[in-house]
């Protein structure tokens, strides 16, 4: 029996951060791949709160030979992208029958903005941000932690994420995964679940 629903933040509740980063830097750096490659060098430490957004930008500008003030681009990290309101309403509705949670690789400036602007307690019972707990989704431990906090067994949880590697890792621990493509797909999934009372691992 399913008891808990876990949502990713970037790519599910809102736009994927990498898209926002590419868009914000596109005037100075034309190559999307170059931006993502440079950011990828610092992403782990960034989402573990070991490096600030200012230092991420400073390092990226050095890598990419951009001669601009980082202060003009810090807004990329400080402002949330438009949330997917339908996902939040779905979470609120599901919360009447299930425990709901957020599990996100995130960073200090963004989580402060999120908590300041959104009352997450209205939608989610548990919120785990990587920068606040020192764990990331590329390691198993963060999934074990949220399962324990939800007081559920792995097979009693559904994890919705937009990255296949995260779904696979959660699945290896026995969790049920939904690979997010769009809001319509997720709504259809819940309708089928309600009708069939069944869940399939790795559902996409």
CSV table of C-alpha atoms in Angstrom, one decimal:
chain,number,residue,atom,x,y,z
A,1,UNK,CA,0.0,0.0,0.0
A,2,UNK,CA,1.3,3.4,-0.9
A,3,UNK,CA,1.7,5.8,2.1
A,4,UNK,CA,3.9,8.6,0.9
A,5,UNK,CA,4.6,10.7,-2.2
A,6,UNK,CA,7.9,12.4,-2.7
A,7,UNK,CA,8.4,15.3,-5.2
A,8,UNK,CA,11.6,16.6,-6.6
A,9,UNK,CA,11.9,20.5,-6.7
A,10,UNK,CA,13.8,21.5,-9.8
A,11,UNK,CA,12.3,20.0,-12.9
A,12,UNK,CA,9.1,18.9,-11.1
A,13,UNK,CA,7.7,21.6,-8.9
A,14,UNK,CA,9.4,24.3,-10.9
A,15,UNK,CA,11.8,24.7,-13.9
A,16,UNK,CA,15.0,22.8,-13.9
A,17,UNK,CA,17.8,25.1,-12.5
A,18,UNK,CA,20.2,24.4,-15.4
A,19,UNK,CA,17.7,25.9,-17.9
A,20,UNK,CA,17.5,29.1,-15.8
A,21,UNK,CA,21.3,29.2,-15.6
A,22,UNK,CA,21.8,28.8,-19.3
A,23,UNK,CA,19.2,31.4,-20.1
A,24,UNK,CA,20.7,33.9,-17.6
A,25,UNK,CA,24.2,33.5,-19.0
A,26,UNK,CA,23.4,33.1,-22.7
A,27,UNK,CA,24.2,36.8,-23.6
A,28,UNK,CA,27.8,36.3,-22.4
A,29,UNK,CA,28.3,32.6,-23.3
A,30,UNK,CA,26.7,31.2,-26.4
A,31,UNK,CA,27.5,27.6,-25.8
A,32,UNK,CA,24.9,25.8,-23.7
A,33,UNK,CA,27.3,22.8,-23.3
A,34,UNK,CA,30.1,25.0,-22.1
A,35,UNK,CA,27.9,26.5,-19.4
A,36,UNK,CA,26.6,23.2,-18.2
A,37,UNK,CA,30.1,21.6,-18.3
A,38,UNK,CA,31.6,24.4,-16.2
A,39,UNK,CA,28.6,24.4,-13.7
A,40,UNK,CA,28.9,20.7,-13.4
A,41,UNK,CA,32.4,21.0,-11.9
A,42,UNK,CA,31.0,22.9,-8.9
A,43,UNK,CA,27.5,21.6,-8.6
A,44,UNK,CA,28.2,18.9,-6.0
A,45,UNK,CA,30.0,21.3,-3.6
A,46,UNK,CA,27.3,23.9,-4.3
A,47,UNK,CA,24.4,21.7,-3.4
A,48,UNK,CA,26.2,20.5,-0.3
A,49,UNK,CA,26.6,24.2,0.8
A,50,UNK,CA,30.4,24.0,0.5
A,51,UNK,CA,30.7,26.9,-2.0
A,52,UNK,CA,28.6,30.0,-2.4
A,53,UNK,CA,26.8,31.1,-5.6
A,54,UNK,CA,29.2,34.0,-5.9
A,55,UNK,CA,32.2,31.6,-6.0
A,56,UNK,CA,30.4,29.4,-8.4
A,57,UNK,CA,29.9,32.3,-10.8
A,58,UNK,CA,33.5,33.5,-10.2
A,59,UNK,CA,34.9,30.1,-11.1
A,60,UNK,CA,32.6,29.7,-14.1
A,61,UNK,CA,33.5,33.1,-15.4
A,62,UNK,CA,37.2,32.2,-15.0
A,63,UNK,CA,36.7,28.9,-16.8
A,64,UNK,CA,34.7,30.5,-19.7
A,65,UNK,CA,36.9,33.7,-19.9
A,66,UNK,CA,34.0,36.0,-19.1
A,67,UNK,CA,35.1,39.5,-18.0
A,68,UNK,CA,32.0,40.7,-16.2
A,69,UNK,CA,31.0,41.5,-12.7
A,70,UNK,CA,29.4,38.5,-11.0
A,71,UNK,CA,27.0,40.8,-9.1
A,72,UNK,CA,25.1,41.4,-12.3
A,73,UNK,CA,24.2,37.7,-12.5
A,74,UNK,CA,23.6,36.7,-8.8
A,75,UNK,CA,19.8,37.1,-9.5
A,76,UNK,CA,20.0,33.8,-11.3
A,77,UNK,CA,20.5,32.1,-8.0
A,78,UNK,CA,18.4,34.3,-5.7
A,79,UNK,CA,15.1,34.2,-7.5
A,80,UNK,CA,12.8,31.2,-7.9
A,81,UNK,CA,11.5,30.2,-11.3
A,82,UNK,CA,7.7,30.2,-11.8
A,83,UNK,CA,6.3,27.3,-9.8
A,84,UNK,CA,4.0,24.7,-11.4
A,85,UNK,CA,0.9,25.5,-9.5
A,86,UNK,CA,-0.8,22.4,-10.7
A,87,UNK,CA,1.8,20.2,-9.0
A,88,UNK,CA,1.3,22.1,-5.7
A,89,UNK,CA,-2.4,21.7,-5.9
A,90,UNK,CA,-2.0,18.0,-6.6
A,91,UNK,CA,0.3,17.7,-3.6
A,92,UNK,CA,-2.2,19.4,-1.4
A,93,UNK,CA,-5.0,17.1,-2.7
A,94,UNK,CA,-2.8,14.0,-2.2
A,95,UNK,CA,-1.9,15.0,1.3
A,96,UNK,CA,-5.5,14.2,2.4
A,97,UNK,CA,-4.6,10.5,1.9
A,98,UNK,CA,-0.9,10.3,1.8
A,99,UNK,CA,2.2,11.8,3.4
A,100,UNK,CA,3.9,14.2,1.0
A,101,UNK,CA,7.5,15.3,0.8
A,102,UNK,CA,10.1,17.3,-1.1
A,103,UNK,CA,13.5,15.8,-1.8
A,104,UNK,CA,15.8,18.2,-3.7
A,105,UNK,CA,19.4,18.9,-4.5
A,106,UNK,CA,19.4,22.6,-3.8
A,107,UNK,CA,21.5,25.5,-2.6
A,108,UNK,CA,21.4,28.1,0.1
A,109,UNK,CA,20.2,31.2,-1.7
A,110,UNK,CA,17.4,29.4,-3.4
A,111,UNK,CA,16.1,27.5,-0.3
A,112,UNK,CA,16.0,30.7,1.6
A,113,UNK,CA,14.0,32.3,-1.1
A,114,UNK,CA,11.7,29.3,-1.4
A,115,UNK,CA,11.0,29.2,2.4
A,116,UNK,CA,10.5,33.0,2.5
A,117,UNK,CA,7.9,33.0,-0.4
A,118,UNK,CA,6.1,29.7,-0.1
A,119,UNK,CA,4.5,28.1,2.9
A,120,UNK,CA,5.7,24.6,2.2
A,121,UNK,CA,3.9,23.2,5.3
A,122,UNK,CA,0.6,23.8,3.4
A,123,UNK,CA,1.6,21.2,0.9
A,124,UNK,CA,4.3,18.9,2.3
A,125,UNK,CA,4.9,17.0,5.6
A,126,UNK,CA,8.6,16.7,5.1
A,127,UNK,CA,11.1,18.9,3.2
A,128,UNK,CA,14.7,17.8,2.6
A,129,UNK,CA,17.0,20.1,0.8
A,130,UNK,CA,20.6,18.8,0.1
A,131,UNK,CA,22.3,22.0,1.3
A,132,UNK,CA,20.5,21.8,4.6
A,133,UNK,CA,21.3,18.2,5.4
A,134,UNK,CA,24.6,17.6,3.7
A,135,UNK,CA,23.3,14.8,1.5
A,136,UNK,CA,22.6,14.6,-2.3
A,137,UNK,CA,20.5,12.3,-4.5
A,138,UNK,CA,23.5,10.7,-6.2
A,139,UNK,CA,24.1,8.8,-3.0
A,140,UNK,CA,21.7,6.2,-1.4
A,141,UNK,CA,21.7,7.7,2.1
A,142,UNK,CA,19.4,10.7,1.3
A,143,UNK,CA,16.7,8.2,0.2
A,144,UNK,CA,17.1,6.2,3.4
A,145,UNK,CA,16.8,9.4,5.4
A,146,UNK,CA,13.5,10.5,3.9
A,147,UNK,CA,12.0,7.0,4.1
A,148,UNK,CA,12.8,7.0,7.8
A,149,UNK,CA,11.4,10.5,8.3
A,150,UNK,CA,8.2,9.5,6.6
A,151,UNK,CA,8.0,6.3,8.7
A,152,UNK,CA,7.4,4.2,5.7
A,153,UNK,CA,8.9,1.2,4.0
A,154,UNK,CA,10.6,1.8,0.6
A,155,UNK,CA,7.8,0.1,-1.4
A,156,UNK,CA,5.3,2.3,0.3
A,157,UNK,CA,6.8,5.5,-1.3
A,158,UNK,CA,6.5,7.0,-4.7
A,159,UNK,CA,9.3,9.2,-5.9
A,160,UNK,CA,8.7,11.7,-8.7
A,161,UNK,CA,11.8,13.1,-10.3
A,162,UNK,CA,12.9,14.3,-13.8
A,163,UNK,CA,16.2,12.5,-13.8
A,164,UNK,CA,16.5,8.8,-14.8
A,165,UNK,CA,19.5,8.3,-12.6
A,166,UNK,CA,17.7,9.4,-9.5
A,167,UNK,CA,14.7,7.2,-10.3
A,168,UNK,CA,17.0,4.2,-10.8
A,169,UNK,CA,18.8,4.8,-7.5
A,170,UNK,CA,15.6,5.1,-5.6
A,171,UNK,CA,14.3,2.0,-7.4
A,172,UNK,CA,17.3,-0.1,-6.3
A,173,UNK,CA,16.3,0.7,-2.7
A,174,UNK,CA,12.8,-0.6,-3.4
A,175,UNK,CA,11.0,2.7,-3.9
A,176,UNK,CA,8.5,3.3,-6.7
A,177,UNK,CA,9.6,5.8,-9.3
A,178,UNK,CA,7.8,8.1,-11.7
A,179,UNK,CA,10.0,9.8,-14.3
A,180,UNK,CA,8.4,13.3,-14.7
A,181,UNK,CA,7.8,14.5,-18.2
A,182,UNK,CA,4.9,17.0,-17.7
A,183,UNK,CA,2.0,17.8,-15.3
A,184,UNK,CA,-0.5,16.0,-17.5
A,185,UNK,CA,1.4,12.8,-17.3
A,186,UNK,CA,1.6,12.9,-13.5
A,187,UNK,CA,-2.1,13.6,-13.2
A,188,UNK,CA,-2.9,10.7,-15.5
A,189,UNK,CA,-0.7,8.5,-13.4
A,190,UNK,CA,-2.6,9.3,-10.2
A,191,UNK,CA,-5.9,8.7,-12.0
A,192,UNK,CA,-4.7,5.2,-13.1
A,193,UNK,CA,-3.5,4.6,-9.6
A,194,UNK,CA,-6.8,5.5,-8.1
A,195,UNK,CA,-8.6,3.2,-10.6
A,196,UNK,CA,-6.3,0.2,-10.4
A,197,UNK,CA,-4.9,0.5,-6.9
A,198,UNK,CA,-1.5,-0.5,-8.3
A,199,UNK,CA,1.9,1.0,-8.7
A,200,UNK,CA,4.7,0.0,-11.1
A,201,UNK,CA,8.4,0.5,-10.3
A,202,UNK,CA,10.1,2.8,-12.7
A,203,UNK,CA,6.8,4.0,-14.2
A,204,UNK,CA,7.5,6.7,-16.8
